[in-house]
Protein backbone atom coordinates (compact mmCIF):
# COMPACT_ATOMS: atom_id res chain seq x y z
CA UNK A 1 0.00 0.00 0.00
CA UNK A 2 2.78 2.42 0.90
CA UNK A 3 4.52 1.61 -2.33
CA UNK A 4 1.43 2.64 -4.28
CA UNK A 5 1.21 5.79 -2.18
CA UNK A 6 4.80 6.73 -2.99
CA UNK A 7 4.36 5.93 -6.66
CA UNK A 8 1.34 8.20 -6.67
CA UNK A 9 3.65 10.97 -5.54
CA UNK A 10 5.65 10.75 -8.74
CA UNK A 11 4.34 13.31 -11.22
CA UNK A 12 5.63 11.32 -14.17
CA UNK A 13 3.81 8.18 -13.07
CA UNK A 14 0.60 10.11 -12.48
CA UNK A 15 0.88 11.80 -15.86
CA UNK A 16 0.79 8.41 -17.58
CA UNK A 17 -2.07 7.06 -15.48
CA UNK A 18 -4.10 10.22 -16.06
CA UNK A 19 -3.59 9.96 -19.82
CA UNK A 20 -4.95 6.42 -19.76
CA UNK A 21 -7.93 7.27 -17.53
CA UNK A 22 -9.05 10.44 -19.25
CA UNK A 23 -10.89 9.04 -22.31
CA UNK A 24 -12.96 6.79 -20.03
CA UNK A 25 -13.76 9.59 -17.60
CA UNK A 26 -14.75 11.92 -20.43
CA UNK A 27 -16.92 9.38 -22.25
CA UNK A 28 -18.60 8.10 -19.09
CA UNK A 29 -19.11 11.64 -17.78
CA UNK A 30 -20.72 12.96 -20.95
CA UNK A 31 -22.88 9.85 -21.32
CA UNK A 32 -24.19 9.86 -17.75
CA UNK A 33 -24.62 13.63 -17.59
CA UNK A 34 -26.50 13.75 -20.88
CA UNK A 35 -28.71 10.84 -19.83
CA UNK A 36 -29.45 12.43 -16.44
CA UNK A 37 -30.09 15.93 -17.81
CA UNK A 38 -32.24 14.86 -20.76
CA UNK A 39 -34.24 12.43 -18.63
CA UNK A 40 -34.63 14.97 -15.86
CA UNK A 41 -35.45 17.99 -18.01
CA UNK A 42 -37.67 16.31 -20.59
CA UNK A 43 -39.08 13.04 -19.28
CA UNK A 44 -39.27 13.10 -15.49
CA UNK A 45 -42.74 13.98 -14.17
CA UNK A 46 -43.29 17.53 -12.96
CA UNK A 47 -43.70 18.35 -9.30
CA UNK A 48 -47.23 18.67 -7.88
CA UNK A 49 -46.49 22.05 -6.27
CA UNK A 50 -43.72 23.70 -8.25
CA UNK A 51 -44.62 22.40 -11.70
CA UNK A 52 -41.70 22.51 -14.08
CA UNK A 53 -39.55 24.97 -12.16
CA UNK A 54 -38.29 22.22 -9.88
CA UNK A 55 -36.34 20.80 -12.83
CA UNK A 56 -33.44 23.11 -12.05
CA UNK A 57 -32.70 20.56 -9.33
CA UNK A 58 -31.02 18.40 -12.00
CA UNK A 59 -28.34 21.08 -12.32
CA UNK A 60 -28.46 22.68 -8.89
CA UNK A 61 -27.97 19.53 -6.80
CA UNK A 62 -25.08 18.04 -8.83
CA UNK A 63 -23.15 21.33 -8.80
CA UNK A 64 -23.77 21.95 -5.09
CA UNK A 65 -22.84 18.36 -4.26
CA UNK A 66 -19.64 18.49 -6.29
CA UNK A 67 -18.73 21.93 -4.94
CA UNK A 68 -18.64 20.53 -1.41
CA UNK A 69 -17.06 17.23 -2.26
CA UNK A 70 -14.28 18.89 -4.29
CA UNK A 71 -13.48 20.96 -1.22
CA UNK A 72 -13.27 17.83 0.93
CA UNK A 73 -10.90 16.27 -1.61
CA UNK A 74 -8.81 19.44 -1.49
CA UNK A 75 -8.68 19.20 2.29
CA UNK A 76 -7.45 15.60 2.12
CA UNK A 77 -4.80 16.71 -0.37
CA UNK A 78 -3.96 19.57 2.01
CA UNK A 79 -3.23 17.10 4.82
CA UNK A 80 -1.03 15.09 2.43
CA UNK A 81 0.83 18.28 1.47
CA UNK A 82 1.45 19.26 5.09
CA UNK A 83 2.37 15.82 6.42
CA UNK A 84 4.03 14.01 3.51
CA UNK A 85 5.10 17.05 1.45
CA UNK A 86 3.86 15.29 -1.67
CA UNK A 87 4.09 17.59 -4.68
CA UNK A 88 1.21 15.94 -6.49
CA UNK A 89 -1.22 16.80 -3.68
CA UNK A 90 -0.42 20.47 -4.13
CA UNK A 91 -0.79 20.12 -7.90
CA UNK A 92 -4.28 18.72 -7.25
CA UNK A 93 -5.33 21.56 -4.92
CA UNK A 94 -4.04 24.18 -7.31
CA UNK A 95 -5.68 22.55 -10.34
CA UNK A 96 -9.15 21.94 -8.95
CA UNK A 97 -9.70 25.14 -6.92
CA UNK A 98 -10.97 27.11 -9.96
CA UNK A 99 -13.25 24.18 -10.89
CA UNK A 100 -14.70 24.22 -7.37
CA UNK A 101 -15.19 27.98 -7.60
CA UNK A 102 -17.20 27.62 -10.81
CA UNK A 103 -19.29 24.77 -9.37
CA UNK A 104 -20.08 26.78 -6.24
CA UNK A 105 -21.03 29.78 -8.31
CA UNK A 106 -23.29 27.66 -10.51
CA UNK A 107 -25.06 26.14 -7.52
CA UNK A 108 -25.63 29.60 -5.97
CA UNK A 109 -26.82 30.98 -9.29
CA UNK A 110 -29.22 28.14 -10.10
CA UNK A 111 -30.48 28.29 -6.51
CA UNK A 112 -31.24 32.00 -6.85
CA UNK A 113 -33.01 31.46 -10.16
CA UNK A 114 -35.14 28.76 -8.51
CA UNK A 115 -35.66 30.79 -5.35
CA UNK A 116 -37.30 33.73 -7.12
CA UNK A 117 -40.37 31.83 -8.38
CA UNK A 118 -40.54 29.38 -5.46
CA UNK A 119 -39.75 31.41 -2.37
CA UNK A 120 -40.42 34.84 -3.77
CA UNK A 121 -36.84 36.10 -3.37
CA UNK A 122 -33.48 35.69 -5.10
CA UNK A 123 -31.48 35.67 -1.93
CA UNK A 124 -31.99 35.42 1.78
CA UNK A 125 -29.30 35.40 4.47
CA UNK A 126 -30.15 32.02 5.90
CA UNK A 127 -27.52 29.59 7.18
CA UNK A 128 -27.42 27.35 4.09
CA UNK A 129 -27.10 30.14 1.55
CA UNK A 130 -24.62 32.10 3.62
CA UNK A 131 -22.36 29.12 4.32
CA UNK A 132 -22.39 28.29 0.60
CA UNK A 133 -21.36 31.87 -0.14
CA UNK A 134 -18.51 31.44 2.35
CA UNK A 135 -17.45 28.35 0.38
CA UNK A 136 -17.31 30.51 -2.75
CA UNK A 137 -15.06 32.99 -0.95
CA UNK A 138 -12.89 30.14 0.38
CA UNK A 139 -12.29 28.89 -3.15
CA UNK A 140 -11.49 32.44 -4.21
CA UNK A 141 -9.14 32.82 -1.23
CA UNK A 142 -7.30 29.59 -2.07
CA UNK A 143 -6.75 30.73 -5.66
CA UNK A 144 -5.65 34.21 -4.59
CA UNK A 145 -3.29 32.95 -1.88
CA UNK A 146 -1.68 30.51 -4.29
CA UNK A 147 -1.11 33.26 -6.85
CA UNK A 148 0.15 35.72 -4.23
CA UNK A 149 3.12 33.62 -3.10
CA UNK A 150 5.86 33.11 -5.64
CA UNK A 151 7.78 30.35 -3.92
CA UNK A 152 6.16 27.05 -4.87
CA UNK A 153 6.79 25.31 -1.55
CA UNK A 154 5.61 28.12 0.73
CA UNK A 155 2.57 28.63 -1.47
CA UNK A 156 1.75 24.94 -1.17
CA UNK A 157 1.91 25.00 2.64
CA UNK A 158 0.02 28.27 3.05
CA UNK A 159 -2.72 27.06 0.71
CA UNK A 160 -2.94 23.71 2.52
CA UNK A 161 -3.44 25.47 5.86
CA UNK A 162 -6.13 27.74 4.40
CA UNK A 163 -7.92 24.77 2.84
CA UNK A 164 -7.86 22.95 6.19
CA UNK A 165 -9.15 25.98 8.07
CA UNK A 166 -12.02 26.22 5.62
CA UNK A 167 -13.00 22.57 5.85
CA UNK A 168 -14.99 23.23 9.06
CA UNK A 169 -17.44 25.03 6.78
CA UNK A 170 -18.39 21.78 5.03
CA UNK A 171 -20.33 20.16 7.91
CA UNK A 172 -21.88 23.58 8.55
CA UNK A 173 -23.21 23.68 4.97
CA UNK A 174 -24.38 20.10 5.21
CA UNK A 175 -26.20 20.37 8.55
CA UNK A 176 -27.21 24.06 8.43
CA UNK A 177 -30.72 23.09 7.41
CA UNK A 178 -31.08 20.87 10.48
CA UNK A 179 -29.28 22.91 13.12
CA UNK A 180 -30.98 26.23 12.41
CA UNK A 181 -34.23 27.60 11.05
CA UNK A 182 -33.56 28.24 7.38
CA UNK A 183 -35.59 29.08 4.32
CA UNK A 184 -33.75 26.40 2.37
CA UNK A 185 -35.47 23.02 2.72
CA UNK A 186 -33.75 20.04 4.38
CA UNK A 187 -31.94 17.51 2.19
CA UNK A 188 -34.10 15.33 -0.03
CA UNK A 189 -31.42 12.64 0.17
CA UNK A 190 -30.38 11.19 3.47
CA UNK A 191 -27.93 8.37 4.02
CA UNK A 192 -30.23 6.34 6.21
CA UNK A 193 -33.66 6.98 4.70
CA UNK A 194 -35.30 6.60 1.34
CA UNK A 195 -35.16 9.81 -0.72
CA UNK A 196 -38.32 11.87 -0.37
CA UNK A 197 -38.97 11.88 -4.10
CA UNK A 198 -40.04 9.06 -6.43
CA UNK A 199 -37.52 6.97 -8.38
CA UNK A 200 -38.39 8.59 -11.71
CA UNK A 201 -37.05 11.83 -10.24
CA UNK A 202 -34.08 10.66 -8.19
CA UNK A 203 -32.61 8.23 -10.71
CA UNK A 204 -31.93 10.95 -13.32
CA UNK A 205 -30.65 13.14 -10.50
CA UNK A 206 -28.24 10.41 -9.40
CA UNK A 207 -27.11 9.93 -13.01
CA UNK A 208 -26.29 13.60 -13.40
CA UNK A 209 -24.41 13.65 -10.07
CA UNK A 210 -22.32 10.63 -11.15
CA UNK A 211 -21.82 12.11 -14.62
CA UNK A 212 -20.62 15.40 -13.18
CA UNK A 213 -18.25 13.47 -10.88
CA UNK A 214 -16.66 11.69 -13.86
CA UNK A 215 -16.50 14.92 -15.83
CA UNK A 216 -14.83 16.57 -12.85
CA UNK A 217 -12.34 13.67 -12.76
CA UNK A 218 -11.52 14.28 -16.40
CA UNK A 219 -11.15 18.02 -15.88
CA UNK A 220 -8.97 17.46 -12.80
CA UNK A 221 -6.69 15.07 -14.73
CA UNK A 222 -6.41 17.51 -17.63
CA UNK A 223 -5.59 20.48 -15.42
CA UNK A 224 -3.16 18.46 -13.32
CA UNK A 225 -1.35 17.27 -16.44
CA UNK A 226 -0.94 20.87 -17.58
CA UNK A 227 0.34 21.91 -14.16
CA UNK A 228 2.76 18.94 -14.04
CA UNK A 229 4.20 19.78 -17.46
CA UNK A 230 4.64 23.37 -16.33
CA UNK A 231 6.39 22.44 -13.10
CA UNK A 232 8.55 19.68 -14.54
CA UNK A 233 9.47 21.50 -17.72
CA UNK A 234 13.19 21.18 -17.01
CA UNK A 235 13.13 17.41 -16.54
CA UNK A 236 14.22 14.85 -19.06
CA UNK A 237 10.89 13.08 -19.48
CA UNK A 238 8.95 16.25 -20.20
CA UNK A 239 11.51 17.25 -22.84
CA UNK A 240 11.26 13.82 -24.44
CA UNK A 241 7.48 13.99 -24.27
CA UNK A 242 7.34 17.38 -25.93
CA UNK A 243 9.95 16.48 -28.54
CA UNK A 244 7.94 13.39 -29.44
CA UNK A 245 5.23 15.84 -30.44
CA UNK A 246 2.61 14.49 -28.08
CA UNK A 247 1.52 17.81 -26.67
CA UNK B 1 5.41 6.16 9.88
CA UNK B 2 8.38 8.49 9.99
CA UNK B 3 8.50 10.35 13.37
CA UNK B 4 8.61 13.78 11.69
CA UNK B 5 5.53 12.95 9.63
CA UNK B 6 3.81 11.61 12.70
CA UNK B 7 4.50 14.90 14.46
CA UNK B 8 3.18 16.90 11.50
CA UNK B 9 0.07 14.75 11.37
CA UNK B 10 -0.55 15.35 15.08
CA UNK B 11 -0.22 19.10 14.56
CA UNK B 12 -2.66 19.00 11.66
CA UNK B 13 -5.15 16.98 13.69
CA UNK B 14 -4.85 19.38 16.64
CA UNK B 15 -5.42 22.30 14.27
CA UNK B 16 -8.57 20.68 12.91
CA UNK B 17 -10.00 19.69 16.30
CA UNK B 18 -9.23 23.13 17.76
CA UNK B 19 -10.89 24.87 14.85
CA UNK B 20 -13.93 22.63 15.01
CA UNK B 21 -14.36 23.38 18.73
CA UNK B 22 -13.88 27.14 18.21
CA UNK B 23 -16.36 27.31 15.34
CA UNK B 24 -18.77 25.01 17.16
CA UNK B 25 -18.83 27.19 20.27
CA UNK B 26 -19.13 30.39 18.23
CA UNK B 27 -22.05 29.17 16.17
CA UNK B 28 -23.68 27.73 19.28
CA UNK B 29 -23.43 31.09 21.03
CA UNK B 30 -24.79 32.87 17.97
CA UNK B 31 -27.52 30.34 17.23
CA UNK B 32 -30.37 32.79 17.65
CA UNK B 33 -28.70 35.17 15.22
CA UNK B 34 -28.12 32.39 12.71
CA UNK B 35 -31.72 31.21 12.89
CA UNK B 36 -33.49 32.85 9.99
CA UNK B 37 -36.81 33.15 11.79
CA UNK B 38 -38.60 32.78 15.11
CA UNK B 39 -41.04 29.91 15.28
CA UNK B 40 -44.53 30.40 16.77
CA UNK B 41 -43.56 28.65 20.02
CA UNK B 42 -40.77 31.17 20.62
CA UNK B 43 -43.03 34.10 19.75
CA UNK B 44 -45.87 33.04 22.03
CA UNK B 45 -43.33 32.41 24.81
CA UNK B 46 -42.29 36.06 24.47
CA UNK B 47 -38.79 35.30 23.20
CA UNK B 48 -39.19 37.49 20.12
CA UNK B 49 -38.72 41.27 20.57
CA UNK B 50 -41.76 43.49 20.07
CA UNK B 51 -41.69 46.19 17.35
CA UNK B 52 -38.33 45.11 15.90
CA UNK B 53 -38.03 43.84 12.34
CA UNK B 54 -37.89 40.06 12.65
CA UNK B 55 -38.94 37.02 10.68
CA UNK B 56 -41.55 34.53 11.76
CA UNK B 57 -41.87 31.13 10.13
CA UNK B 58 -44.01 28.03 10.24
CA UNK B 59 -46.95 26.38 8.54
CA UNK B 60 -50.03 28.29 7.40
CA UNK B 61 -52.79 26.90 9.59
CA UNK B 62 -55.53 25.03 7.71
CA UNK B 63 -58.66 27.16 7.38
CA UNK B 64 -57.07 30.28 8.83
CA UNK B 65 -56.58 32.33 5.64
CA UNK B 66 -58.94 35.33 5.45
CA UNK B 67 -58.74 37.63 2.44
CA UNK B 68 -60.12 41.14 2.53
CA UNK B 69 -62.43 41.42 -0.51
CA UNK B 70 -61.63 45.11 -1.13
CA UNK B 71 -57.83 45.12 -0.86
CA UNK B 72 -54.78 42.91 -1.00
CA UNK B 73 -54.84 42.46 2.74
CA UNK B 74 -54.75 38.91 3.95
CA UNK B 75 -54.74 37.44 7.42
CA UNK B 76 -53.63 33.97 8.39
CA UNK B 77 -52.20 32.05 11.30
CA UNK B 78 -48.72 30.57 11.30
CA UNK B 79 -48.38 27.45 13.38
CA UNK B 80 -45.79 24.87 14.37
CA UNK B 81 -48.55 22.59 15.72
CA UNK B 82 -47.69 23.75 19.21
CA UNK B 83 -48.50 27.45 19.16
CA UNK B 84 -49.79 29.79 16.48
CA UNK B 85 -49.31 33.45 15.67
CA UNK B 86 -51.76 35.65 13.70
CA UNK B 87 -50.11 37.33 10.71
CA UNK B 88 -51.40 40.28 8.73
CA UNK B 89 -49.99 41.10 5.30
CA UNK B 90 -50.84 43.45 2.47
CA UNK B 91 -49.42 42.54 -0.90
CA UNK B 92 -49.02 39.77 -3.42
CA UNK B 93 -48.36 36.34 -1.98
CA UNK B 94 -45.91 33.91 -3.64
CA UNK B 95 -47.45 31.21 -5.88
CA UNK B 96 -46.65 28.44 -3.45
CA UNK B 97 -48.52 30.12 -0.62
CA UNK B 98 -51.33 27.81 0.52
CA UNK B 99 -52.86 26.44 3.69
CA UNK B 100 -50.67 23.70 5.08
CA UNK B 101 -47.56 25.09 3.34
CA UNK B 102 -44.53 26.60 5.05
CA UNK B 103 -43.96 30.36 5.00
CA UNK B 104 -41.42 32.82 6.36
CA UNK B 105 -42.80 36.30 6.98
CA UNK B 106 -40.77 39.43 7.64
CA UNK B 107 -42.23 42.23 9.70
CA UNK B 108 -42.88 43.46 13.21
CA UNK B 109 -44.65 41.96 16.15
CA UNK B 110 -47.03 44.49 17.70
CA UNK B 111 -48.12 44.88 21.33
CA UNK B 112 -51.19 42.71 20.89
CA UNK B 113 -49.16 39.77 19.64
CA UNK B 114 -50.15 40.18 16.00
CA UNK B 115 -47.40 39.93 13.42
CA UNK B 116 -47.60 42.66 10.77
CA UNK B 117 -45.64 41.40 7.78
CA UNK B 118 -44.25 43.39 4.88
CA UNK B 119 -42.81 40.39 3.03
CA UNK B 120 -44.02 36.79 2.87
CA UNK B 121 -41.78 34.07 1.41
CA UNK B 122 -42.91 30.53 0.69
CA UNK B 123 -40.82 27.81 2.29
CA UNK B 124 -40.64 24.66 0.24
CA UNK B 125 -40.17 21.28 1.92
CA UNK B 126 -37.90 18.46 0.79
CA UNK B 127 -40.73 16.37 -0.68
CA UNK B 128 -41.18 16.13 -4.41
CA UNK B 129 -43.83 14.11 -6.19
CA UNK B 130 -45.63 13.97 -9.52
CA UNK B 131 -49.11 15.62 -9.57
CA UNK B 132 -50.88 12.28 -10.10
CA UNK B 133 -49.33 10.86 -6.94
CA UNK B 134 -50.30 13.99 -4.99
CA UNK B 135 -53.89 13.69 -6.25
CA UNK B 136 -54.05 10.02 -5.34
CA UNK B 137 -52.71 10.74 -1.87
CA UNK B 138 -55.23 13.50 -1.34
CA UNK B 139 -58.11 11.29 -2.50
CA UNK B 140 -56.96 8.52 -0.21
CA UNK B 141 -56.82 10.84 2.80
CA UNK B 142 -60.22 12.36 1.96
CA UNK B 143 -61.64 8.86 1.66
CA UNK B 144 -60.34 8.05 5.10
CA UNK B 145 -61.81 11.22 6.56
CA UNK B 146 -65.20 10.48 5.04
CA UNK B 147 -65.09 6.92 6.27
CA UNK B 148 -64.21 7.92 9.81
CA UNK B 149 -67.02 10.47 9.77
CA UNK B 150 -64.72 13.41 10.25
CA UNK B 151 -66.52 16.70 10.61
CA UNK B 152 -63.65 18.50 8.90
CA UNK B 153 -64.96 20.58 6.02
CA UNK B 154 -62.98 22.74 3.71
CA UNK B 155 -64.68 25.81 2.33
CA UNK B 156 -63.31 28.31 -0.08
mmCIF file with all atom_site columns, C-alpha atoms in Angstrom, chain B residues 140-153:
data_model
loop_
_atom_site.group_PDB
_atom_site.id
_atom_site.type_symbol
_atom_site.label_atom_id
_atom_site.label_alt_id
_atom_site.label_comp_id
_atom_site.label_asym_id
_atom_site.label_entity_id
_atom_site.label_seq_id
_atom_site.pdbx_PDB_ins_code
_atom_site.Cartn_x
_atom_site.Cartn_y
_atom_site.Cartn_z
_atom_site.occupancy
_atom_site.B_iso_or_equiv
_atom_site.pdbx_formal_charge
_atom_site.auth_seq_id
_atom_site.auth_comp_id
_atom_site.auth_asym_id
_atom_site.auth_atom_id
_atom_site.pdbx_PDB_model_num
ATOM 1  C CA . UNK B 1 140 ? -56.964 8.519  -0.206 1.00 0.00 ? 140 UNK B CA 1
ATOM 2  C CA . UNK B 1 141 ? -56.824 10.840 2.797  1.00 0.00 ? 141 UNK B CA 1
ATOM 3  C CA . UNK B 1 142 ? -60.220 12.358 1.957  1.00 0.00 ? 142 UNK B CA 1
ATOM 4  C CA . UNK B 1 143 ? -61.644 8.864  1.661  1.00 0.00 ? 143 UNK B CA 1
ATOM 5  C CA . UNK B 1 144 ? -60.336 8.053  5.102  1.00 0.00 ? 144 UNK B CA 1
ATOM 6  C CA . UNK B 1 145 ? -61.814 11.218 6.564  1.00 0.00 ? 145 UNK B CA 1
ATOM 7  C CA . UNK B 1 146 ? -65.204 10.475 5.045  1.00 0.00 ? 146 UNK B CA 1
ATOM 8  C CA . UNK B 1 147 ? -65.095 6.916  6.268  1.00 0.00 ? 147 UNK B CA 1
ATOM 9  C CA . UNK B 1 148 ? -64.208 7.922  9.808  1.00 0.00 ? 148 UNK B CA 1
ATOM 10 C CA . UNK B 1 149 ? -67.018 10.471 9.767  1.00 0.00 ? 149 UNK B CA 1
ATOM 11 C CA . UNK B 1 150 ? -64.716 13.408 10.252 1.00 0.00 ? 150 UNK B CA 1
ATOM 12 C CA . UNK B 1 151 ? -66.516 16.704 10.612 1.00 0.00 ? 151 UNK B CA 1
ATOM 13 C CA . UNK B 1 152 ? -63.647 18.501 8.902  1.00 0.00 ? 152 UNK B CA 1
ATOM 14 C CA . UNK B 1 153 ? -64.964 20.583 6.025  1.00 0.00 ? 153 UNK B CA 1
#
